[in-house]
Coordinates of N, CA, C and O and ligand atoms in Angstrom, one line a residue:
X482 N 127.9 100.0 53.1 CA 127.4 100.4 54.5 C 126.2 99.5 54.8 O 125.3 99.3 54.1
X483 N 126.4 99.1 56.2 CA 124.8 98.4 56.4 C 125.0 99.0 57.9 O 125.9 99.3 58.7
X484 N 123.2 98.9 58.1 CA 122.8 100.0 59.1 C 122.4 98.5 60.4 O 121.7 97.6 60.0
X485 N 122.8 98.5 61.5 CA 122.5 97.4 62.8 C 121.5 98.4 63.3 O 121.7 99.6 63.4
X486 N 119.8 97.4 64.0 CA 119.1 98.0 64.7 C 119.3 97.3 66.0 O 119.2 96.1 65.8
X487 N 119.4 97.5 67.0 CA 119.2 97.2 67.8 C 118.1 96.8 69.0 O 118.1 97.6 70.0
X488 N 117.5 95.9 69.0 CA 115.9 95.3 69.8 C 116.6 95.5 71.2 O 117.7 95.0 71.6
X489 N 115.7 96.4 72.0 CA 115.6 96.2 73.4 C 114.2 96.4 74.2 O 113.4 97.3 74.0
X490 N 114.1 95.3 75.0 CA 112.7 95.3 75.4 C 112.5 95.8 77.0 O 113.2 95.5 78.0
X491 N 111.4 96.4 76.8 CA 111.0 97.5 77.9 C 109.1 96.9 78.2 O 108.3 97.1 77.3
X492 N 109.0 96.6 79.0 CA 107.5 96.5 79.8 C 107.2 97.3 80.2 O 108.2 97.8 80.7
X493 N 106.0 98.2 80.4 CA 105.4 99.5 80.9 C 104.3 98.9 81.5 O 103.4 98.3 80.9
X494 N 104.3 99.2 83.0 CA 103.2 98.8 84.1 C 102.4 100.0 84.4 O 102.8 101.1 84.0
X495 N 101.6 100.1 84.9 CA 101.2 101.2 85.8 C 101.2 100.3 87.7 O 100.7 99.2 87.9
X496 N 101.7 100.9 88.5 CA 101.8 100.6 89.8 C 100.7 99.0 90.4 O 100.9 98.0 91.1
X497 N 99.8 99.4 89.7 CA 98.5 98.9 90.6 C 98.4 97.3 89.3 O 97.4 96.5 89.4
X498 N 99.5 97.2 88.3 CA 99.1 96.0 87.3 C 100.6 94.9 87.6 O 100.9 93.9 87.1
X499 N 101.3 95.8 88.8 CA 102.6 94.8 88.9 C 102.4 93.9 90.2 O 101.9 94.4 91.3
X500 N 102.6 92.8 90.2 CA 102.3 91.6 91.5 C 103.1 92.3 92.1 O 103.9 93.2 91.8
X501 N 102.4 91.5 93.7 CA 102.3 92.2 95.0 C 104.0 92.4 95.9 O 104.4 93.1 96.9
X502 N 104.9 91.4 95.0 CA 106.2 91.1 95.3 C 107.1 92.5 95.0 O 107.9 93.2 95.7
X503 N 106.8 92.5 93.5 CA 107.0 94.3 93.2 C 106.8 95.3 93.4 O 107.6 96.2 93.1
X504 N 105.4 95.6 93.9 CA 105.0 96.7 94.6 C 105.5 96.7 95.9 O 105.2 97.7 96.6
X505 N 106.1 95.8 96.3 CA 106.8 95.6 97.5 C 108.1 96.3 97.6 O 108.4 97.1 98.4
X506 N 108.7 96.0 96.9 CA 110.2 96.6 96.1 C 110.2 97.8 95.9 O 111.1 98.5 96.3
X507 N 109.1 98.2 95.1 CA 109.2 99.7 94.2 C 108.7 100.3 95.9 O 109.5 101.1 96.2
X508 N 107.8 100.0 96.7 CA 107.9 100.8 98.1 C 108.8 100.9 98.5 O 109.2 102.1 98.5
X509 N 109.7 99.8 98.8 CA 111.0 100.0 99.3 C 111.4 100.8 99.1 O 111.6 101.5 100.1
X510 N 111.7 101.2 97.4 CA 112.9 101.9 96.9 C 112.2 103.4 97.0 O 112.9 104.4 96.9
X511 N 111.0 103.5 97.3 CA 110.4 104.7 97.1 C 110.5 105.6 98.6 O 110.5 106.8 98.9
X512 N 110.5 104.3 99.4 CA 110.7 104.3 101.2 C 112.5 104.9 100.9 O 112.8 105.9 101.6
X513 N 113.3 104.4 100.2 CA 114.8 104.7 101.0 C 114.9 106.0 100.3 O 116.1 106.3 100.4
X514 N 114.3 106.9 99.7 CA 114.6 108.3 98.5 C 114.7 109.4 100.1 O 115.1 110.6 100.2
X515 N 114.2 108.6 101.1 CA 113.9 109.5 102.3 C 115.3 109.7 103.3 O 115.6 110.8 103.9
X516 N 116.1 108.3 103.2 CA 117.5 107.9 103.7 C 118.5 109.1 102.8 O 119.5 109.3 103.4
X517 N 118.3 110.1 101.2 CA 119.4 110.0 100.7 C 120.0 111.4 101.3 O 119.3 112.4 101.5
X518 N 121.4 111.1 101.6 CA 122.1 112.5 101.6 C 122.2 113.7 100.8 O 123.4 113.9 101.0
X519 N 121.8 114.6 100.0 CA 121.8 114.9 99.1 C 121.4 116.2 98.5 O 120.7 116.6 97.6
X520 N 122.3 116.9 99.8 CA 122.5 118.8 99.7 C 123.1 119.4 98.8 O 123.2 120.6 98.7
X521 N 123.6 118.8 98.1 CA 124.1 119.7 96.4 C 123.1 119.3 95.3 O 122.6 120.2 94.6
X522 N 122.8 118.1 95.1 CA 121.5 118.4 93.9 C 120.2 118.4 94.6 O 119.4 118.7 93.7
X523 N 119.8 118.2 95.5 CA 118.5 118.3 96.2 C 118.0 116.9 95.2 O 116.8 116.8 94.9
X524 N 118.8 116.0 94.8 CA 117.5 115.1 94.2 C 117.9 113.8 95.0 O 118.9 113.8 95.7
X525 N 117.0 112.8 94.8 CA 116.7 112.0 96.1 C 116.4 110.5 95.7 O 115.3 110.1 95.3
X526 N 117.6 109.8 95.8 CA 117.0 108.6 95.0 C 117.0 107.3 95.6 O 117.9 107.1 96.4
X527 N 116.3 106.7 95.5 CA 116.4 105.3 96.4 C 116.4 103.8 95.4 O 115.8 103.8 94.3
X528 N 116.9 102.9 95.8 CA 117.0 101.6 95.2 C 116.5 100.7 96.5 O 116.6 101.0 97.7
X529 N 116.0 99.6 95.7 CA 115.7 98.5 96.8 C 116.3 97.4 95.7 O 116.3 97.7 94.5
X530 N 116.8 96.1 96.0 CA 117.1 95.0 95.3 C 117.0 93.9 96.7 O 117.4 93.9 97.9
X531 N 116.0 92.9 95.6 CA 115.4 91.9 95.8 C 116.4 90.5 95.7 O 116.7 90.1 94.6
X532 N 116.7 90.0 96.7 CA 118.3 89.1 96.4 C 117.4 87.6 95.8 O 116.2 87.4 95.4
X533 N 118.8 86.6 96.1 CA 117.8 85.5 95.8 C 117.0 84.9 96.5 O 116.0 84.2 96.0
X534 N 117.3 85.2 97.7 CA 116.4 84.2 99.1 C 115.7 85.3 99.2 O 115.6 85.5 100.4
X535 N 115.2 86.0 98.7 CA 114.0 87.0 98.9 C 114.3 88.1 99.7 O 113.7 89.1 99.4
X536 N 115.1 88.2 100.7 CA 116.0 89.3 101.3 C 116.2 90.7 100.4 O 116.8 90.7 99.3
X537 N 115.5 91.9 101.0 CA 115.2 92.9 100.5 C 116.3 93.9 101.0 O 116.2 94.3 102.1
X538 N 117.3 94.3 100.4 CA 118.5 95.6 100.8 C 118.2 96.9 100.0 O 117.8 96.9 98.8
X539 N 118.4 97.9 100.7 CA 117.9 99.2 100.2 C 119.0 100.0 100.5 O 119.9 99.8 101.3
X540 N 118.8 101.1 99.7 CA 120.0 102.0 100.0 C 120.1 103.1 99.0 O 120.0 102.7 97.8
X541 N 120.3 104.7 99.1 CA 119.6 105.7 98.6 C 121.3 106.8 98.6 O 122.2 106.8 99.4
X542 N 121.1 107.7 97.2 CA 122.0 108.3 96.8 C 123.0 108.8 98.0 O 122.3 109.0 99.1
X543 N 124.6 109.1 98.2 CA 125.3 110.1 99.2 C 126.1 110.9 98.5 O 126.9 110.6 97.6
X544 N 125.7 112.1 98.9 CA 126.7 113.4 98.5 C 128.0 113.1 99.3 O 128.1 112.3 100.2
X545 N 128.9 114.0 98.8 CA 130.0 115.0 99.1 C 130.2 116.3 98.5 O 130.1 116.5 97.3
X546 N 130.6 117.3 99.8 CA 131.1 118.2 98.9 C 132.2 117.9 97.9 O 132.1 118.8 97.0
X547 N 133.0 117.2 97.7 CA 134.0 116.4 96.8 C 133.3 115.7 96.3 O 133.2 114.5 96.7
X548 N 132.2 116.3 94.7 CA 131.5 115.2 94.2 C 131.8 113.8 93.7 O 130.9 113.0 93.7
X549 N 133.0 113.4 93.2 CA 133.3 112.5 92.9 C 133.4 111.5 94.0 O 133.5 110.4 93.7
X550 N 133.4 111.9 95.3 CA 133.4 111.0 96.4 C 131.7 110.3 96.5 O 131.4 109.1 96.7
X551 N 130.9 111.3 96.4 CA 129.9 110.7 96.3 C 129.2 109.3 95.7 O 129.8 109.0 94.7
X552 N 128.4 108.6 95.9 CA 128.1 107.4 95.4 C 126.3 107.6 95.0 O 125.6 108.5 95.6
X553 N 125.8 106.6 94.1 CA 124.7 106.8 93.5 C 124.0 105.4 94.3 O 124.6 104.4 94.6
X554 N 122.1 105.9 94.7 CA 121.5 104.9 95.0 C 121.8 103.4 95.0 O 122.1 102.6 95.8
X555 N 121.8 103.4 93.5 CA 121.9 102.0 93.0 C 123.1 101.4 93.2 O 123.1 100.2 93.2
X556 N 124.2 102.1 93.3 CA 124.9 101.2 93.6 C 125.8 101.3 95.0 O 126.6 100.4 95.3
X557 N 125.5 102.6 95.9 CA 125.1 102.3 97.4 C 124.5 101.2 97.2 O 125.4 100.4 97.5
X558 N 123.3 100.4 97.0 CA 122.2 99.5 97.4 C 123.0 98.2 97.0 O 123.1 97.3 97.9
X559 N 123.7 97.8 95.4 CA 124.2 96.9 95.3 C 125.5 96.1 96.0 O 125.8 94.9 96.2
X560 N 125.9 96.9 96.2 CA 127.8 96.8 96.6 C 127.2 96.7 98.0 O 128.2 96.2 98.6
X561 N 126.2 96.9 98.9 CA 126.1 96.4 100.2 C 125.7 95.1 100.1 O 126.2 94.2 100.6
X562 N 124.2 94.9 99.0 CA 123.8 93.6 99.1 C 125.2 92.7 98.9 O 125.0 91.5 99.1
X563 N 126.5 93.1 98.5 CA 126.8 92.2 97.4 C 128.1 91.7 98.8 O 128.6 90.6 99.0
X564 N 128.3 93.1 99.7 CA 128.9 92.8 101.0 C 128.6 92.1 102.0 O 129.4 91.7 102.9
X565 N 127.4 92.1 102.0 CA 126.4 91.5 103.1 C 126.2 90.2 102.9 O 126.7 89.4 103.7
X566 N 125.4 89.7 101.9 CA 125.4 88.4 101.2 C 126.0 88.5 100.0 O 125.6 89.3 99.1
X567 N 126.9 87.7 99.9 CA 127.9 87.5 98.4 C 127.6 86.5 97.7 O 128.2 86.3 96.6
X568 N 126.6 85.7 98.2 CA 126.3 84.5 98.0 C 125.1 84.0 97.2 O 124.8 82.9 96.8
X569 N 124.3 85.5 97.0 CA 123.3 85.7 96.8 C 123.2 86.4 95.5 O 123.3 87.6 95.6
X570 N 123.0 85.8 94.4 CA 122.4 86.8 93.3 C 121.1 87.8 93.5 O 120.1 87.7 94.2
X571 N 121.5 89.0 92.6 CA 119.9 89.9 92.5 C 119.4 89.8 91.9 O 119.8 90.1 90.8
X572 N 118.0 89.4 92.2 CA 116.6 88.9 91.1 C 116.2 90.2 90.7 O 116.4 90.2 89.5
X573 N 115.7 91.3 91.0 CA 115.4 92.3 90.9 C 115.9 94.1 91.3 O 116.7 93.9 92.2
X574 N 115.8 94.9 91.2 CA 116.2 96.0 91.3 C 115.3 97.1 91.0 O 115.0 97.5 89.9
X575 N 114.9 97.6 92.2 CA 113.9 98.7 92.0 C 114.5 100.1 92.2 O 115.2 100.1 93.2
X576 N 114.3 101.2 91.6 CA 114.7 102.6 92.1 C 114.0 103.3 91.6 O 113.5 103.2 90.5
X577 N 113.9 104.4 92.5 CA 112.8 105.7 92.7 C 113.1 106.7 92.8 O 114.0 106.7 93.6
X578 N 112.7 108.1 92.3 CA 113.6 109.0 92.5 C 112.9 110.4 92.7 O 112.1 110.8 91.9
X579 N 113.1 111.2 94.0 CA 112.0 112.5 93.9 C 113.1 113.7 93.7 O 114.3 113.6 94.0
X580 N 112.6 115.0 93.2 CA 113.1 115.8 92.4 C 113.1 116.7 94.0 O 112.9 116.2 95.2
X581 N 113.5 118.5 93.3 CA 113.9 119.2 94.4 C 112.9 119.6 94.9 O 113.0 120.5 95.8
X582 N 112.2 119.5 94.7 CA 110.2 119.8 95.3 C 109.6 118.6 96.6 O 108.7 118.6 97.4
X583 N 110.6 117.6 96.2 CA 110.4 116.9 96.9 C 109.2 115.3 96.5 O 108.8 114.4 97.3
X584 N 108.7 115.6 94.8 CA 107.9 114.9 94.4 C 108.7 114.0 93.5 O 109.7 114.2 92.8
X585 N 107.8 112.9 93.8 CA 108.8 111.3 93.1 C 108.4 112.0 91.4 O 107.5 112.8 91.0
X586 N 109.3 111.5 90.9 CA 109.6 111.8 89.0 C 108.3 110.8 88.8 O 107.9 109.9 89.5
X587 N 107.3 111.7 87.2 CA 106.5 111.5 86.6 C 106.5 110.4 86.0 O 105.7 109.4 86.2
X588 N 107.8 110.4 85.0 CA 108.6 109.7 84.3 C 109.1 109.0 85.3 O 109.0 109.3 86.5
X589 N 109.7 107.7 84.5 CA 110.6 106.2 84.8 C 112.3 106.8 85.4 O 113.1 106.6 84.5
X590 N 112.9 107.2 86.3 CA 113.9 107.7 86.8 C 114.6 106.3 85.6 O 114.1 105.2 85.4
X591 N 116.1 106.9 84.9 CA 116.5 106.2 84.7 C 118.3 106.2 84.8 O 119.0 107.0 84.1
X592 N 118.7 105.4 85.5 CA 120.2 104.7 86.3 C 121.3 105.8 85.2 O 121.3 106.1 84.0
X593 N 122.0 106.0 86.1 CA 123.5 106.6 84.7 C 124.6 105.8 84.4 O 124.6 104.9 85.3
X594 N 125.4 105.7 83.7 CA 125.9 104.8 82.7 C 127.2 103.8 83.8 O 127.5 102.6 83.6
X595 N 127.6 104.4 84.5 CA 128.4 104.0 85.7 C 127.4 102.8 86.5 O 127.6 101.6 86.5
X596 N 126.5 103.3 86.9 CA 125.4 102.0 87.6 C 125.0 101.0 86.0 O 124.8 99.8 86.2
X597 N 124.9 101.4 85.2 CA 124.5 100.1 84.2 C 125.7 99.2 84.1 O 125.7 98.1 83.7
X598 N 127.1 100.0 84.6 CA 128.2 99.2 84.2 C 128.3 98.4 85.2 O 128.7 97.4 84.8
X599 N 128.0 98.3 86.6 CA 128.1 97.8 88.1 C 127.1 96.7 87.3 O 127.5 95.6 86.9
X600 N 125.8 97.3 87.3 CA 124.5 96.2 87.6 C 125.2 94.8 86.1 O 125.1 93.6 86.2
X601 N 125.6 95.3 85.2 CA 126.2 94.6 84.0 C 126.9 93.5 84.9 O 126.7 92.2 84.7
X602 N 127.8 94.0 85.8 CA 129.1 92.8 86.1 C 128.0 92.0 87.5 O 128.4 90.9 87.8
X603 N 127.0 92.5 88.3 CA 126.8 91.5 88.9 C 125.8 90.3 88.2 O 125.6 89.2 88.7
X604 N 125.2 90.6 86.8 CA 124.8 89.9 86.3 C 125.6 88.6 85.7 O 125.4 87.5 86.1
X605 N 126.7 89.0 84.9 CA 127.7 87.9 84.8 C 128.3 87.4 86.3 O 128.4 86.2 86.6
X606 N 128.5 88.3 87.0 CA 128.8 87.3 88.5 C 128.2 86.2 88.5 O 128.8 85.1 88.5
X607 N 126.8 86.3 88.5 CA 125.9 85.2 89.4 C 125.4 84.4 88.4 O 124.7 83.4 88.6
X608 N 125.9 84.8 86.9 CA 125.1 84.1 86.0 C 123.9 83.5 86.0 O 123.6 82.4 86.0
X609 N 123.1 85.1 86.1 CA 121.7 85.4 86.0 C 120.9 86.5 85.5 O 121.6 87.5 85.5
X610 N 119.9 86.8 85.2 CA 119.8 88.2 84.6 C 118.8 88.8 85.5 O 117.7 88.4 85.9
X611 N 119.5 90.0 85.8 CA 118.7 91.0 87.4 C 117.7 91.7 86.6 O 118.1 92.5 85.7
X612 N 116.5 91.5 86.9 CA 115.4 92.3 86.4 C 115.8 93.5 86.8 O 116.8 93.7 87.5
X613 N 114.8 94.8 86.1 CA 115.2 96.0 86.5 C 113.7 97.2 86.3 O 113.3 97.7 85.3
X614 N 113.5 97.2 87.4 CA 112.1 98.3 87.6 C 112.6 100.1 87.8 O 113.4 100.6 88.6
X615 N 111.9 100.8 86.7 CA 112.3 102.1 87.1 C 111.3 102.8 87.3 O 110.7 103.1 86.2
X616 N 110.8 103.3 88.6 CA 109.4 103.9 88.9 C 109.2 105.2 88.6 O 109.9 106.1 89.1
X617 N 108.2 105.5 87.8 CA 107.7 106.9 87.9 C 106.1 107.0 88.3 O 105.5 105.9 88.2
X618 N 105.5 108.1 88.9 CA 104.4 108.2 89.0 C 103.6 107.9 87.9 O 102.4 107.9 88.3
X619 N 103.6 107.6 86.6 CA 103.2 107.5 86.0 C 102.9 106.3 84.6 O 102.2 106.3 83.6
X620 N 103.8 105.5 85.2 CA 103.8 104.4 84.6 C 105.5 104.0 85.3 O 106.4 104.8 85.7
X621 N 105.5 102.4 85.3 CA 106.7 102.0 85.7 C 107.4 101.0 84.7 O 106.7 100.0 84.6
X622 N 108.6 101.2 83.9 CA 109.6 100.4 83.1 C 110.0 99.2 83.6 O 110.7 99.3 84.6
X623 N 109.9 98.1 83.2 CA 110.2 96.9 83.7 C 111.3 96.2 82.2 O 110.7 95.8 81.2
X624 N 112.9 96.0 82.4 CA 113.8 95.5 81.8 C 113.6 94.3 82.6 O 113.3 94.2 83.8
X625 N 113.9 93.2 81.8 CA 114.2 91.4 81.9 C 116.0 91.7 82.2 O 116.4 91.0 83.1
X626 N 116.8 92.5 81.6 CA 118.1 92.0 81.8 C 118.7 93.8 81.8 O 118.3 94.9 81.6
X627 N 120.1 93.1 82.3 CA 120.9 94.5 82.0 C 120.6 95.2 80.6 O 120.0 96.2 80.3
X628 N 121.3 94.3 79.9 CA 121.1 94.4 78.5 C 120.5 94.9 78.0 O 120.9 95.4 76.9
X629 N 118.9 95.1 78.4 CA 118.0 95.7 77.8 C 118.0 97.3 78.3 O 117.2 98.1 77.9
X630 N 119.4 97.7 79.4 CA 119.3 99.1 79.6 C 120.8 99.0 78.7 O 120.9 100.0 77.9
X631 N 121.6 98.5 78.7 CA 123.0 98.9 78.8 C 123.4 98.0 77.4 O 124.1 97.0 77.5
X632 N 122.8 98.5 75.9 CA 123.2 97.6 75.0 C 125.0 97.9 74.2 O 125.4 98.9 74.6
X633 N 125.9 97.3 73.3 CA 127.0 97.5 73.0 C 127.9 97.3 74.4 O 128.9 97.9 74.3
X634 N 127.8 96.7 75.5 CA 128.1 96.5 76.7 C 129.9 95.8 77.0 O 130.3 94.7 76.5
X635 N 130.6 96.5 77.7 CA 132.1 96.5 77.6 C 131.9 95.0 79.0 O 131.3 95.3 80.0
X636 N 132.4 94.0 78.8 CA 132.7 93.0 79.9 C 134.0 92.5 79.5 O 134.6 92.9 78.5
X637 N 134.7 91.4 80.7 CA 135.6 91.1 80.9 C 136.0 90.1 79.7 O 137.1 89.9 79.3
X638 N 134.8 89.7 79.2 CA 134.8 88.6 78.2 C 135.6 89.0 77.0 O 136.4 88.3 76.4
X639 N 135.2 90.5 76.8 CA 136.5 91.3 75.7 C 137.4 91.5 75.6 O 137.8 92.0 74.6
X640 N 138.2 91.3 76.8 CA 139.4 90.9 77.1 C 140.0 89.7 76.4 O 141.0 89.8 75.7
X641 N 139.3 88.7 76.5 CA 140.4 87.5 76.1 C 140.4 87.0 75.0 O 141.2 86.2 74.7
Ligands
LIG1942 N1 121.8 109.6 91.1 C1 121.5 108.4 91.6 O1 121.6 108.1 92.8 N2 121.0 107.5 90.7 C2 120.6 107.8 89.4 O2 120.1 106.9 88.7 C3 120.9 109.1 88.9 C4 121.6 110.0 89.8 C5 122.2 110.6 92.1 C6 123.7 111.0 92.0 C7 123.6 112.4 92.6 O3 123.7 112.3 94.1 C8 122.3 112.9 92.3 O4 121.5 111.8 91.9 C9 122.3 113.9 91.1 O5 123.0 113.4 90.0

């Protein structure tokens, strides 16, 4: 038997220690939690992603009563950027998330496994690695790559 550890690296900011381009972003994302539809969990999430030409797209959780019809912030926000300009890789990805009180999370909101699988394939798209900010009031998570949220990761590449 041998035991694999696994290294993934995580940066921890507080708001006021991340350049002005990011606090730009994490507003964003903190600005779209206000756009989300979201009358069966009352929770409220927003993403902003930062493309390559600097072009900022936002876009925040939608319910259905048919939950599975529903779609998640992050990737509402991606799959537009990705409709809008296709042309364009994403440098960054911010999301923010306020609970049913209406107050943004303490903690680092963090993506569910369906959004790490999306954000995974536009990284191989563009062959680049999409930073990834997850805001809490209380300190904010900064990933360099998918990979560092989404490790053992299923791509096309396993296929052939
Ligand atoms: N949700 C997101 O939009 N992003 C996440 O990272 C976690 C969950 C949404 C889906 C659903 O509308 C609500 O939050 C509760 O799960």
């Amino acid at each position: 038997m041998k035991e694999l550890n696994i290294h993934i690296n995580v940066r921890v900011y507080t708001y006021d220690e991340l350049n002005a381009s990011d606090r730009e972003l994490i507003d964003a994302a903190r600005e779209a939690t206000y756009s989300s539809y979201s009358p069966y969990s009352h929770f409220s999430v927003g993403a902003a992603a930062r493309l390559a030409n600097d072009t900022v797209v936002c876009g925040s959780n939608q319910e259905n009563a048919a939950s599975p019809s529903g779609l998640c912030a992050e990737r509402t926000t991606l799959f537009y950027a990705n409709s809008r300009y296709p042309d364009q890789a994403i440098k960054t990805l911010a999301i923010a998330a306020r609970n049913e009180q209406g107050k943004f999370l303490e903690d680092p909101i963090t993506p569910c496994g369906a959004c790490r699988q999306v954000m995974l394939e536009m990284e191989t798209r563009y062959r680049q690695p999409m930073r990834i900010l997850l805001y809490g009031e209380k300190e904010i998570y900064e990933m360099q790559k998918v990979g560092d949220l989404l490790p053992f990761s299923f791509d096309a590449s396993a296929m052939q």
